[in-house]
mmCIF file with all atom_site columns, N, CA and C in Angstrom:
data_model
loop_
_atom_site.group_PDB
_atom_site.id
_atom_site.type_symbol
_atom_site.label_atom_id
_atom_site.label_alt_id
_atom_site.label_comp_id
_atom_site.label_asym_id
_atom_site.label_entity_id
_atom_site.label_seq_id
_atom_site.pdbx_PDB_ins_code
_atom_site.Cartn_x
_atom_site.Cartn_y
_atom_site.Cartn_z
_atom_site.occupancy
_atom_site.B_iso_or_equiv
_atom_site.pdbx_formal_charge
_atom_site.auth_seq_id
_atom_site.auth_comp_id
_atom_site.auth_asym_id
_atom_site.auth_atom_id
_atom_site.pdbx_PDB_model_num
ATOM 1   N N  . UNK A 1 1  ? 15.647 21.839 19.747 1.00 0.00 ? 420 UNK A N  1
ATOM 2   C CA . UNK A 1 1  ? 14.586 20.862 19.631 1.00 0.00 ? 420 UNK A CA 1
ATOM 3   C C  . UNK A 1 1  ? 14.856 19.944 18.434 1.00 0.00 ? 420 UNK A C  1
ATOM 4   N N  . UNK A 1 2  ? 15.074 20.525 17.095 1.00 0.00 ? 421 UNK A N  1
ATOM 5   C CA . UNK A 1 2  ? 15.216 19.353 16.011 1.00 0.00 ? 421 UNK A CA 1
ATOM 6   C C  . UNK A 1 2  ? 16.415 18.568 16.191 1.00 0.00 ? 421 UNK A C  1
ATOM 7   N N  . UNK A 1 3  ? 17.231 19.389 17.054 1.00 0.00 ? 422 UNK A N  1
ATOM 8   C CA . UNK A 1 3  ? 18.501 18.476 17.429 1.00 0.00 ? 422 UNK A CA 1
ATOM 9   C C  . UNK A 1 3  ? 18.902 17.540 18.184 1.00 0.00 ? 422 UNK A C  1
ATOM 10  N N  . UNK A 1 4  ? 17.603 17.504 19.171 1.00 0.00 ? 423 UNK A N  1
ATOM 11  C CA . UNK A 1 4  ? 17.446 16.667 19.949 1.00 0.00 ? 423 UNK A CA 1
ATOM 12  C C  . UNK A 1 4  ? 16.214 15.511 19.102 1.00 0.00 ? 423 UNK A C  1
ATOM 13  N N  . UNK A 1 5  ? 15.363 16.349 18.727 1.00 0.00 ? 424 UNK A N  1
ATOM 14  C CA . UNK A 1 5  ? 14.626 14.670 17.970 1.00 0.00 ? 424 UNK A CA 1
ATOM 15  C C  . UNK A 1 5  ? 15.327 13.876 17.112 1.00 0.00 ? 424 UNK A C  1
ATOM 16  N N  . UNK A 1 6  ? 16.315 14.551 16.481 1.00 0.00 ? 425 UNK A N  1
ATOM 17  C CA . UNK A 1 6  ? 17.274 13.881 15.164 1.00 0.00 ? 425 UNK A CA 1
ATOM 18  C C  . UNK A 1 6  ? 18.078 13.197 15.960 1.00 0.00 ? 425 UNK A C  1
ATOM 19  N N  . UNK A 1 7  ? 18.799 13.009 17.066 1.00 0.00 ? 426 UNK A N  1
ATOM 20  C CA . UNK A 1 7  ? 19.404 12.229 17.751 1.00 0.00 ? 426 UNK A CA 1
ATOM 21  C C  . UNK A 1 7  ? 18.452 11.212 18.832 1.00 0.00 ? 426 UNK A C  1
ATOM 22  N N  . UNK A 1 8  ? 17.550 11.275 18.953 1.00 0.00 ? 427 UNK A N  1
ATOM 23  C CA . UNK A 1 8  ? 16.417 10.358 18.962 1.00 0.00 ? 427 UNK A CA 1
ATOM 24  C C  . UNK A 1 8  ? 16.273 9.447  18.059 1.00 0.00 ? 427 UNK A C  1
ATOM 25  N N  . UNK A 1 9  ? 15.971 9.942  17.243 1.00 0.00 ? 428 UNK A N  1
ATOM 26  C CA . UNK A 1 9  ? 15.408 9.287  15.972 1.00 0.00 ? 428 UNK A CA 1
ATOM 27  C C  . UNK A 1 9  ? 16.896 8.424  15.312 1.00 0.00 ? 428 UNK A C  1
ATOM 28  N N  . UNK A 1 10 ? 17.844 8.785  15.024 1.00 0.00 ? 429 UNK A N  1
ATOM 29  C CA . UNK A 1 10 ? 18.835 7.955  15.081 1.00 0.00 ? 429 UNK A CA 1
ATOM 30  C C  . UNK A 1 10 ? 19.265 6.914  15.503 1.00 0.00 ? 429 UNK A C  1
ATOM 31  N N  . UNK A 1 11 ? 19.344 7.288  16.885 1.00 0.00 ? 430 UNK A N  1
ATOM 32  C CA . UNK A 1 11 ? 19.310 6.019  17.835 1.00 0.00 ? 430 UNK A CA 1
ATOM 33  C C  . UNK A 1 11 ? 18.548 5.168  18.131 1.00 0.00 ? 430 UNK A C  1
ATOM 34  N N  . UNK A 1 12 ? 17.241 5.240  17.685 1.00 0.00 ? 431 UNK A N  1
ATOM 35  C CA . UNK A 1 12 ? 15.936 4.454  17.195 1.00 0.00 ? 431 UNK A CA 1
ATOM 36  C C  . UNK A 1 12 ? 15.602 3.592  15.788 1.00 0.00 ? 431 UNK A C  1
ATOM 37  N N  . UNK A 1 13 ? 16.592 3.949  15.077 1.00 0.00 ? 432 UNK A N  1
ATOM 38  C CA . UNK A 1 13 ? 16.256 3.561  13.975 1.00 0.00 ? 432 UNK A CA 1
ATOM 39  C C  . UNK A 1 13 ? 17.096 2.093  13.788 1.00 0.00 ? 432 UNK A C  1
ATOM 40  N N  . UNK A 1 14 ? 16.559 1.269  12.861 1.00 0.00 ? 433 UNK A N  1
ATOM 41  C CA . UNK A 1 14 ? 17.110 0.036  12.845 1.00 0.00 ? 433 UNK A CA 1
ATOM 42  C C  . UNK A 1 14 ? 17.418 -0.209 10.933 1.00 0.00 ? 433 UNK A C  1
ATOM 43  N N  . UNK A 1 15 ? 17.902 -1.375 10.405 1.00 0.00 ? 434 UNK A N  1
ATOM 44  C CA . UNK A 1 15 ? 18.551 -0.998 9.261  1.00 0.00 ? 434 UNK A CA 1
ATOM 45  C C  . UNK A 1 15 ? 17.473 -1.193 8.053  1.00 0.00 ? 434 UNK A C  1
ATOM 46  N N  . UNK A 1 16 ? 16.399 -2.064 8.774  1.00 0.00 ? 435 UNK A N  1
ATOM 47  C CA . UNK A 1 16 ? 15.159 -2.040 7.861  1.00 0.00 ? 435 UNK A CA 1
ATOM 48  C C  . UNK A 1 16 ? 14.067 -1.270 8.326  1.00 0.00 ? 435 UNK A C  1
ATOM 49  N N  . UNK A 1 17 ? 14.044 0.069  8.874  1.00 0.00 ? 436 UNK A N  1
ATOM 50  C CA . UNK A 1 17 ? 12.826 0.519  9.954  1.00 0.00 ? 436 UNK A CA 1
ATOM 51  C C  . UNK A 1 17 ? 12.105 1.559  8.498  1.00 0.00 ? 436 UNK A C  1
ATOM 52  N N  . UNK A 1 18 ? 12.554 1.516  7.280  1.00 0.00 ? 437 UNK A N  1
ATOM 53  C CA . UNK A 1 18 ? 11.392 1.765  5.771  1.00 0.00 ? 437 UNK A CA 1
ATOM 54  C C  . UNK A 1 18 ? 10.462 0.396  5.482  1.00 0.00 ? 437 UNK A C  1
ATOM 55  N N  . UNK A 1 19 ? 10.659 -1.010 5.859  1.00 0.00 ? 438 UNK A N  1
ATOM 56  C CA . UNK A 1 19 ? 10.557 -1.582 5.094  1.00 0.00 ? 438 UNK A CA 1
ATOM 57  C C  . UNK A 1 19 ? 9.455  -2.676 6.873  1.00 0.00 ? 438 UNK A C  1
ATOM 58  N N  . UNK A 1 20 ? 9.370  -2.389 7.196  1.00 0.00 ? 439 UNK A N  1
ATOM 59  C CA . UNK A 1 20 ? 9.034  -2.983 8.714  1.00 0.00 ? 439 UNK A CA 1
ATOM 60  C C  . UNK A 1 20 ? 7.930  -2.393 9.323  1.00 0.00 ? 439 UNK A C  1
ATOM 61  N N  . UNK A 1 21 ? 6.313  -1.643 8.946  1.00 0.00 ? 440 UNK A N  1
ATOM 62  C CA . UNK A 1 21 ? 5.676  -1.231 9.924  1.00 0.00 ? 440 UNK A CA 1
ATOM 63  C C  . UNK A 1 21 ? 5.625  -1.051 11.207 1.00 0.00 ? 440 UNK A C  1
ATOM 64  N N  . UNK A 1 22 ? 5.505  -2.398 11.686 1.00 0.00 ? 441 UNK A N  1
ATOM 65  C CA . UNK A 1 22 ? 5.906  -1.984 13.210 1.00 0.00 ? 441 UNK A CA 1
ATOM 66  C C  . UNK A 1 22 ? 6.860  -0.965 14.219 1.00 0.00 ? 441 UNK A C  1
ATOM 67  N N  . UNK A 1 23 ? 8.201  -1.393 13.062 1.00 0.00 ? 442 UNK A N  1
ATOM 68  C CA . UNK A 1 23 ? 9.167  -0.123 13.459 1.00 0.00 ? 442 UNK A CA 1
ATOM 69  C C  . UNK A 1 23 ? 8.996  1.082  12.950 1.00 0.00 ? 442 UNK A C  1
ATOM 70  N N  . UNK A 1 24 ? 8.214  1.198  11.997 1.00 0.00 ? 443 UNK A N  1
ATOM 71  C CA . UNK A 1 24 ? 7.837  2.433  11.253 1.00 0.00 ? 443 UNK A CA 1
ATOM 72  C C  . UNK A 1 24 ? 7.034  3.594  12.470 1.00 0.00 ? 443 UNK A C  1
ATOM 73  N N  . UNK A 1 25 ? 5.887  2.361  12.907 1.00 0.00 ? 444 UNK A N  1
ATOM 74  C CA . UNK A 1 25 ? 4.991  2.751  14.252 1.00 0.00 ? 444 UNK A CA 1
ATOM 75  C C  . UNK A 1 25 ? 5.611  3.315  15.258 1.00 0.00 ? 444 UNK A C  1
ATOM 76  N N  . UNK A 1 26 ? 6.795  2.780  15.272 1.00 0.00 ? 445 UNK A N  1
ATOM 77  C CA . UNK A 1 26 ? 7.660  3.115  16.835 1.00 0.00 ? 445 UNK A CA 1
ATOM 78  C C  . UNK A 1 26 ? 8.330  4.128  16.642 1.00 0.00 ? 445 UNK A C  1
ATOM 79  N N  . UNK A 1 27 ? 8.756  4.948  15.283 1.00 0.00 ? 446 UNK A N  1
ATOM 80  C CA . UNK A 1 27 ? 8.987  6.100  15.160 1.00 0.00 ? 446 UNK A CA 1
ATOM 81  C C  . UNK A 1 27 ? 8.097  7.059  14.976 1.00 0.00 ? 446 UNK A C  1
ATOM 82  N N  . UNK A 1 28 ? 6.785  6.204  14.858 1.00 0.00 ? 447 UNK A N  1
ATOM 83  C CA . UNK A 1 28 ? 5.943  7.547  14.488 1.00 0.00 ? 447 UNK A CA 1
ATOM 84  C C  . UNK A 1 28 ? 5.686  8.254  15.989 1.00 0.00 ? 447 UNK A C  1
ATOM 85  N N  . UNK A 1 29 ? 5.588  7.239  16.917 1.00 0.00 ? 448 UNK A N  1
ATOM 86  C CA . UNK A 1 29 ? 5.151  7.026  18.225 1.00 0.00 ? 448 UNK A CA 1
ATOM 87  C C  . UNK A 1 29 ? 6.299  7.809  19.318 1.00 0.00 ? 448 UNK A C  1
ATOM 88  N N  . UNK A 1 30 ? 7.322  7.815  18.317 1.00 0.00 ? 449 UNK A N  1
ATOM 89  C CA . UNK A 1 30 ? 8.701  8.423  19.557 1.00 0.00 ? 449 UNK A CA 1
ATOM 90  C C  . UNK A 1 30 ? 8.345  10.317 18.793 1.00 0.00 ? 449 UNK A C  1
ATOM 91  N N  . UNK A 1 31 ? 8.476  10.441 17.524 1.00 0.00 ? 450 UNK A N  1
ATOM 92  C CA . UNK A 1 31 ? 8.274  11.677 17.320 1.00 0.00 ? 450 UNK A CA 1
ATOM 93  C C  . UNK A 1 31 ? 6.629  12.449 17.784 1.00 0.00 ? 450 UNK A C  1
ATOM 94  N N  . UNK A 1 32 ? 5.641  11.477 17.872 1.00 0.00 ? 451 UNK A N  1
ATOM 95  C CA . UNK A 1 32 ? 4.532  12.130 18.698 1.00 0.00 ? 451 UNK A CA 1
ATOM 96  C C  . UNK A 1 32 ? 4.316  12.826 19.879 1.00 0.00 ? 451 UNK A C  1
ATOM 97  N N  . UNK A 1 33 ? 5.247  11.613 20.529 1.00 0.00 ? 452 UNK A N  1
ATOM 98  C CA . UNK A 1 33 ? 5.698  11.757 22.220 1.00 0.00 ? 452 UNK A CA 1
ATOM 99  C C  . UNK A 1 33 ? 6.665  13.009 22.125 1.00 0.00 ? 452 UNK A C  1
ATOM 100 N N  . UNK A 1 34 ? 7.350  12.978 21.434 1.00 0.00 ? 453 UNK A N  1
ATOM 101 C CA . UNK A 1 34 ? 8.684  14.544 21.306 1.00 0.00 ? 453 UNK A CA 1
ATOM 102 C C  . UNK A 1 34 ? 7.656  15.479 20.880 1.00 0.00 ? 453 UNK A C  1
ATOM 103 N N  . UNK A 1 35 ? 6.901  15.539 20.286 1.00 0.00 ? 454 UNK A N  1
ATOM 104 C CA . UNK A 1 35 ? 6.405  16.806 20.019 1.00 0.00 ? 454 UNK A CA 1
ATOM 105 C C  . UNK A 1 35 ? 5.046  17.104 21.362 1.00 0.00 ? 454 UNK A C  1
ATOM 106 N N  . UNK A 1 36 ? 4.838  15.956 21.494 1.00 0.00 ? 455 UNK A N  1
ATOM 107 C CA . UNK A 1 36 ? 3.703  16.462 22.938 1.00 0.00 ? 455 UNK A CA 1
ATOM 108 C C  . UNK A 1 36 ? 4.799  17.352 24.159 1.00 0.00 ? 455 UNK A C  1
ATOM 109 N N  . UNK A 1 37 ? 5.915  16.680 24.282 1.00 0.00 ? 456 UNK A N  1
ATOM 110 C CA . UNK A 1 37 ? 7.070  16.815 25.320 1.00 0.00 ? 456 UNK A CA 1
ATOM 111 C C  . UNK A 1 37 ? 7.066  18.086 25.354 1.00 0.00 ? 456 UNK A C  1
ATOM 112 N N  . UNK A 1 38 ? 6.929  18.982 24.134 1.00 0.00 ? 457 UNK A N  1
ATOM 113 C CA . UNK A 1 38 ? 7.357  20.509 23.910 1.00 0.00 ? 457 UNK A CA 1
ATOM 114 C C  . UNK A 1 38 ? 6.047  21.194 23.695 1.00 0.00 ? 457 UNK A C  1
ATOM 115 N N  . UNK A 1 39 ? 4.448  20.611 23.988 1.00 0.00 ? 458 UNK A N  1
ATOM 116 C CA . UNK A 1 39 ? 3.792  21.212 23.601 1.00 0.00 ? 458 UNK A CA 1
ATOM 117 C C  . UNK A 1 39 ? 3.718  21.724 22.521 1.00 0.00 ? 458 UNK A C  1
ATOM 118 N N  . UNK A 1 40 ? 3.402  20.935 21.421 1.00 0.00 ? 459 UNK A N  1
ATOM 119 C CA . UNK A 1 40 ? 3.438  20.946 20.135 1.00 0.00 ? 459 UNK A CA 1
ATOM 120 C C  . UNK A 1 40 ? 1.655  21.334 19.816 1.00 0.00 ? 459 UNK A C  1
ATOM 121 N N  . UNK A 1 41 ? 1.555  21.966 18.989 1.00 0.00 ? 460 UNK A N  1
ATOM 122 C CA . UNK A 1 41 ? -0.246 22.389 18.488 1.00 0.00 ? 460 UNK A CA 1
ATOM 123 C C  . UNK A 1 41 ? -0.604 20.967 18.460 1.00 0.00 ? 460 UNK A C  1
ATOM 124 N N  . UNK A 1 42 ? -1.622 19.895 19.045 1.00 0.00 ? 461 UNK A N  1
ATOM 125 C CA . UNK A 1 42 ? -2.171 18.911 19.314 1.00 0.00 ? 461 UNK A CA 1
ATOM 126 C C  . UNK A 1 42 ? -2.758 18.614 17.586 1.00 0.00 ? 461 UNK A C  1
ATOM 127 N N  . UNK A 1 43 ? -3.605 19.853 17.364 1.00 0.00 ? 462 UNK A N  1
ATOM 128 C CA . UNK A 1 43 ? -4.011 19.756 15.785 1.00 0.00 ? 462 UNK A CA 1
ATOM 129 C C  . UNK A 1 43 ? -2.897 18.972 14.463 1.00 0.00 ? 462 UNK A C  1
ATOM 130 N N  . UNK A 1 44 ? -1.786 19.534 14.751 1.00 0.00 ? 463 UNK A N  1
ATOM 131 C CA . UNK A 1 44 ? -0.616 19.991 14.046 1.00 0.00 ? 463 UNK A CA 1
ATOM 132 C C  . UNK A 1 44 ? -0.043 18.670 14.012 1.00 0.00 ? 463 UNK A C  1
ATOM 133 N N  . UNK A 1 45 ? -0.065 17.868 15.085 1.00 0.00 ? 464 UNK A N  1
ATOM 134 C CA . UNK A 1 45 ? 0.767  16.701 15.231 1.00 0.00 ? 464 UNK A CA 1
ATOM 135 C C  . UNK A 1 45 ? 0.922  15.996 14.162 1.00 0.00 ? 464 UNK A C  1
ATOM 136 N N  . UNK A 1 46 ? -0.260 15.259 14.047 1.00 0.00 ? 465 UNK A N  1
ATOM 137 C CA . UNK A 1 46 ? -0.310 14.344 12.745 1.00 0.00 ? 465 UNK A CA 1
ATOM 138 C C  . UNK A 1 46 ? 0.686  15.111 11.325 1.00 0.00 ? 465 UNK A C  1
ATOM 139 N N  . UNK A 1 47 ? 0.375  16.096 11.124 1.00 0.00 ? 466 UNK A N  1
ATOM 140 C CA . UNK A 1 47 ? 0.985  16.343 9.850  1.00 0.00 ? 466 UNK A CA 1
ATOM 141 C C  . UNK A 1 47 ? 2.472  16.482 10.030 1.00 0.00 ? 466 UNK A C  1
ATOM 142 N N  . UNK A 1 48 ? 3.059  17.060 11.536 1.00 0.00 ? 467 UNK A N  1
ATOM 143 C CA . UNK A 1 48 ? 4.373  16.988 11.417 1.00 0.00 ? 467 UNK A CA 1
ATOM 144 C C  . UNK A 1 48 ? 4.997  15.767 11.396 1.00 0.00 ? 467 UNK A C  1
ATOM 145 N N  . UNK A 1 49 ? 4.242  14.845 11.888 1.00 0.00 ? 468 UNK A N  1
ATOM 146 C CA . UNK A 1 49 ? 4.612  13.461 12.553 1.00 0.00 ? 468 UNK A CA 1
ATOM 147 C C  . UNK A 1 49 ? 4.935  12.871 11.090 1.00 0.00 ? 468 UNK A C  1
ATOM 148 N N  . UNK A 1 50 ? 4.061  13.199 9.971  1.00 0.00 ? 469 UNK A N  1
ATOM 149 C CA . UNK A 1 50 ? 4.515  12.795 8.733  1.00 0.00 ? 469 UNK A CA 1
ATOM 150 C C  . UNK A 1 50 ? 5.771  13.443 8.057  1.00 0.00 ? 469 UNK A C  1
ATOM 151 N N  . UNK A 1 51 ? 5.899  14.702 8.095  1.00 0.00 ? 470 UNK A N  1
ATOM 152 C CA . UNK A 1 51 ? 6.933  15.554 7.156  1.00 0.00 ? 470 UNK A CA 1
ATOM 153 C C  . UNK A 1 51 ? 8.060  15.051 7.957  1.00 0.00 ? 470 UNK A C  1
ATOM 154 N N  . UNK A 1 52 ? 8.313  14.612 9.630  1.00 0.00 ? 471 UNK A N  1
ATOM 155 C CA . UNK A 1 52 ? 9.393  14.049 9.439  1.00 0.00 ? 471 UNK A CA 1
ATOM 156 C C  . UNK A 1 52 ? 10.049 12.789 9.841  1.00 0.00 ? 471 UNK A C  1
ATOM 157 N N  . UNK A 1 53 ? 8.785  12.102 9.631  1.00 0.00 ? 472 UNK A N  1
ATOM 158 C CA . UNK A 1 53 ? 8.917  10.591 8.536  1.00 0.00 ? 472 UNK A CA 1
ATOM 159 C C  . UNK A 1 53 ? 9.459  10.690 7.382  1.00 0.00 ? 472 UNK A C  1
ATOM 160 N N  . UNK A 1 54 ? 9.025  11.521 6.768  1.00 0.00 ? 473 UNK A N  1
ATOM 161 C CA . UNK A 1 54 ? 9.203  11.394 5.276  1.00 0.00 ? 473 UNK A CA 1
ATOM 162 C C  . UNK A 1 54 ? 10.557 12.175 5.138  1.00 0.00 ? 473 UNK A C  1
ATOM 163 N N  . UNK A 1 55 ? 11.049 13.567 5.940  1.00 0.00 ? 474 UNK A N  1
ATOM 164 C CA . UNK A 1 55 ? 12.520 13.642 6.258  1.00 0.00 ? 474 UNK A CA 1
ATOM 165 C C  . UNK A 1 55 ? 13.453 12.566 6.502  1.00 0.00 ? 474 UNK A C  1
ATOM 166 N N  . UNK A 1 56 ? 12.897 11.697 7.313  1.00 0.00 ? 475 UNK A N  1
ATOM 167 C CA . UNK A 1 56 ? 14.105 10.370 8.242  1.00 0.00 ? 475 UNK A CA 1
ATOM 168 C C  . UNK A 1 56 ? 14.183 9.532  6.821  1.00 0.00 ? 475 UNK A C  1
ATOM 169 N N  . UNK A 1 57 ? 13.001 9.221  6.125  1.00 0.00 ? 476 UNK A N  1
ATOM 170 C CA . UNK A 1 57 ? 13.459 8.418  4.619  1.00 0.00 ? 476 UNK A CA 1
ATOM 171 C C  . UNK A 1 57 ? 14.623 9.054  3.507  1.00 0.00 ? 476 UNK A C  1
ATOM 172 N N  . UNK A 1 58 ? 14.254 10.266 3.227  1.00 0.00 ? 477 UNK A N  1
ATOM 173 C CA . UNK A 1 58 ? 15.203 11.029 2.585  1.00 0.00 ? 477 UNK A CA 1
ATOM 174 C C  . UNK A 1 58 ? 16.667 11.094 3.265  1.00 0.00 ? 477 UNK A C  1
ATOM 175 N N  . UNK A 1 59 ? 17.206 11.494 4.712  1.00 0.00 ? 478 UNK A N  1
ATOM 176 C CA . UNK A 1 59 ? 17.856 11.020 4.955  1.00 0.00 ? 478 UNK A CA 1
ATOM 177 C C  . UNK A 1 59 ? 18.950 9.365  4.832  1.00 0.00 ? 478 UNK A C  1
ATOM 178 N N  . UNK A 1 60 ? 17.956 8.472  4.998  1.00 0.00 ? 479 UNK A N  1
ATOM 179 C CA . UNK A 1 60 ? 18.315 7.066  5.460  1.00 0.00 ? 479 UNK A CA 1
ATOM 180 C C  . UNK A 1 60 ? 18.427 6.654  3.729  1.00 0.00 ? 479 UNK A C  1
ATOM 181 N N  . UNK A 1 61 ? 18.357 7.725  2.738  1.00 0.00 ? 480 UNK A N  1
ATOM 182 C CA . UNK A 1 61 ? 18.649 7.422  1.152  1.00 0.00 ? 480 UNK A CA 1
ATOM 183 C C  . UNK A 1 61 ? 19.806 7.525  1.248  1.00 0.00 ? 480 UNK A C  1
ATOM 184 N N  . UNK A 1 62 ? 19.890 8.989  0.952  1.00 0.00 ? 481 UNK A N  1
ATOM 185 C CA . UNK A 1 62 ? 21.457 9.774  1.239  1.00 0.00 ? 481 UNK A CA 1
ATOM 186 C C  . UNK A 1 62 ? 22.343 9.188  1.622  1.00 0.00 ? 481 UNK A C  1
ATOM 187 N N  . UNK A 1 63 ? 22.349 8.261  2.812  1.00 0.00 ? 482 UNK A N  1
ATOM 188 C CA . UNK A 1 63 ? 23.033 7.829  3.904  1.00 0.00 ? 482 UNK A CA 1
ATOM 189 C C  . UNK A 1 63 ? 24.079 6.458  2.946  1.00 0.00 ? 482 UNK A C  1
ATOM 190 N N  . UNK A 1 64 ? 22.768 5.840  2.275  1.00 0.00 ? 483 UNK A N  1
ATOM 191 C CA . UNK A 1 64 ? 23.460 4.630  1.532  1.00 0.00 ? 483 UNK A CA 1
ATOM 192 C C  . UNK A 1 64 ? 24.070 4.580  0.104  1.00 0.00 ? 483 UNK A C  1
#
C-alpha cells in the first residue's frame, strides 16, 4: 500500500506543487481517494491525509 501511494504521489507531483494550493488540493484529494480505495478508518482520514503531506514535503527537501 505505501508503495503504491508513493508512486502515485510522484507521478502527481509537479516542480512547484509546495508553493501552488491548487496542486497542493490535488494531492490532498489523490491521497484521500487512496486511502478510501483500501478502506481506510473514515475518522482517521483527515489526519493521515496530513502526515503524508507533510512526508511528500520532507521528501521533495531531500530531493533538492
Amino acid at each position: 500500500m505505501t508503495k503504491e501511494l508513493t508512486e502515485k504521489l510522484r507521478k502527481n507531483r509537479t516542480i512547484d506543487w509546495q508553493k501552488k494550493e491548487s496542486t497542493r488540493a490535488g494531492m490532498r484529494c489523490l491521497v484521500k481517494r487512496f486511502l478510501k480505495k483500501y478502506k481506510y478508518p473514515s475518522e482517521s482520514i483527515e489526519d493521515a491525509t496530513t502526515i503524508v503531506i507533510a512526508q511528500c514535503e520532507i521528501w521533495a527537501d531531500e530531493e533538492m
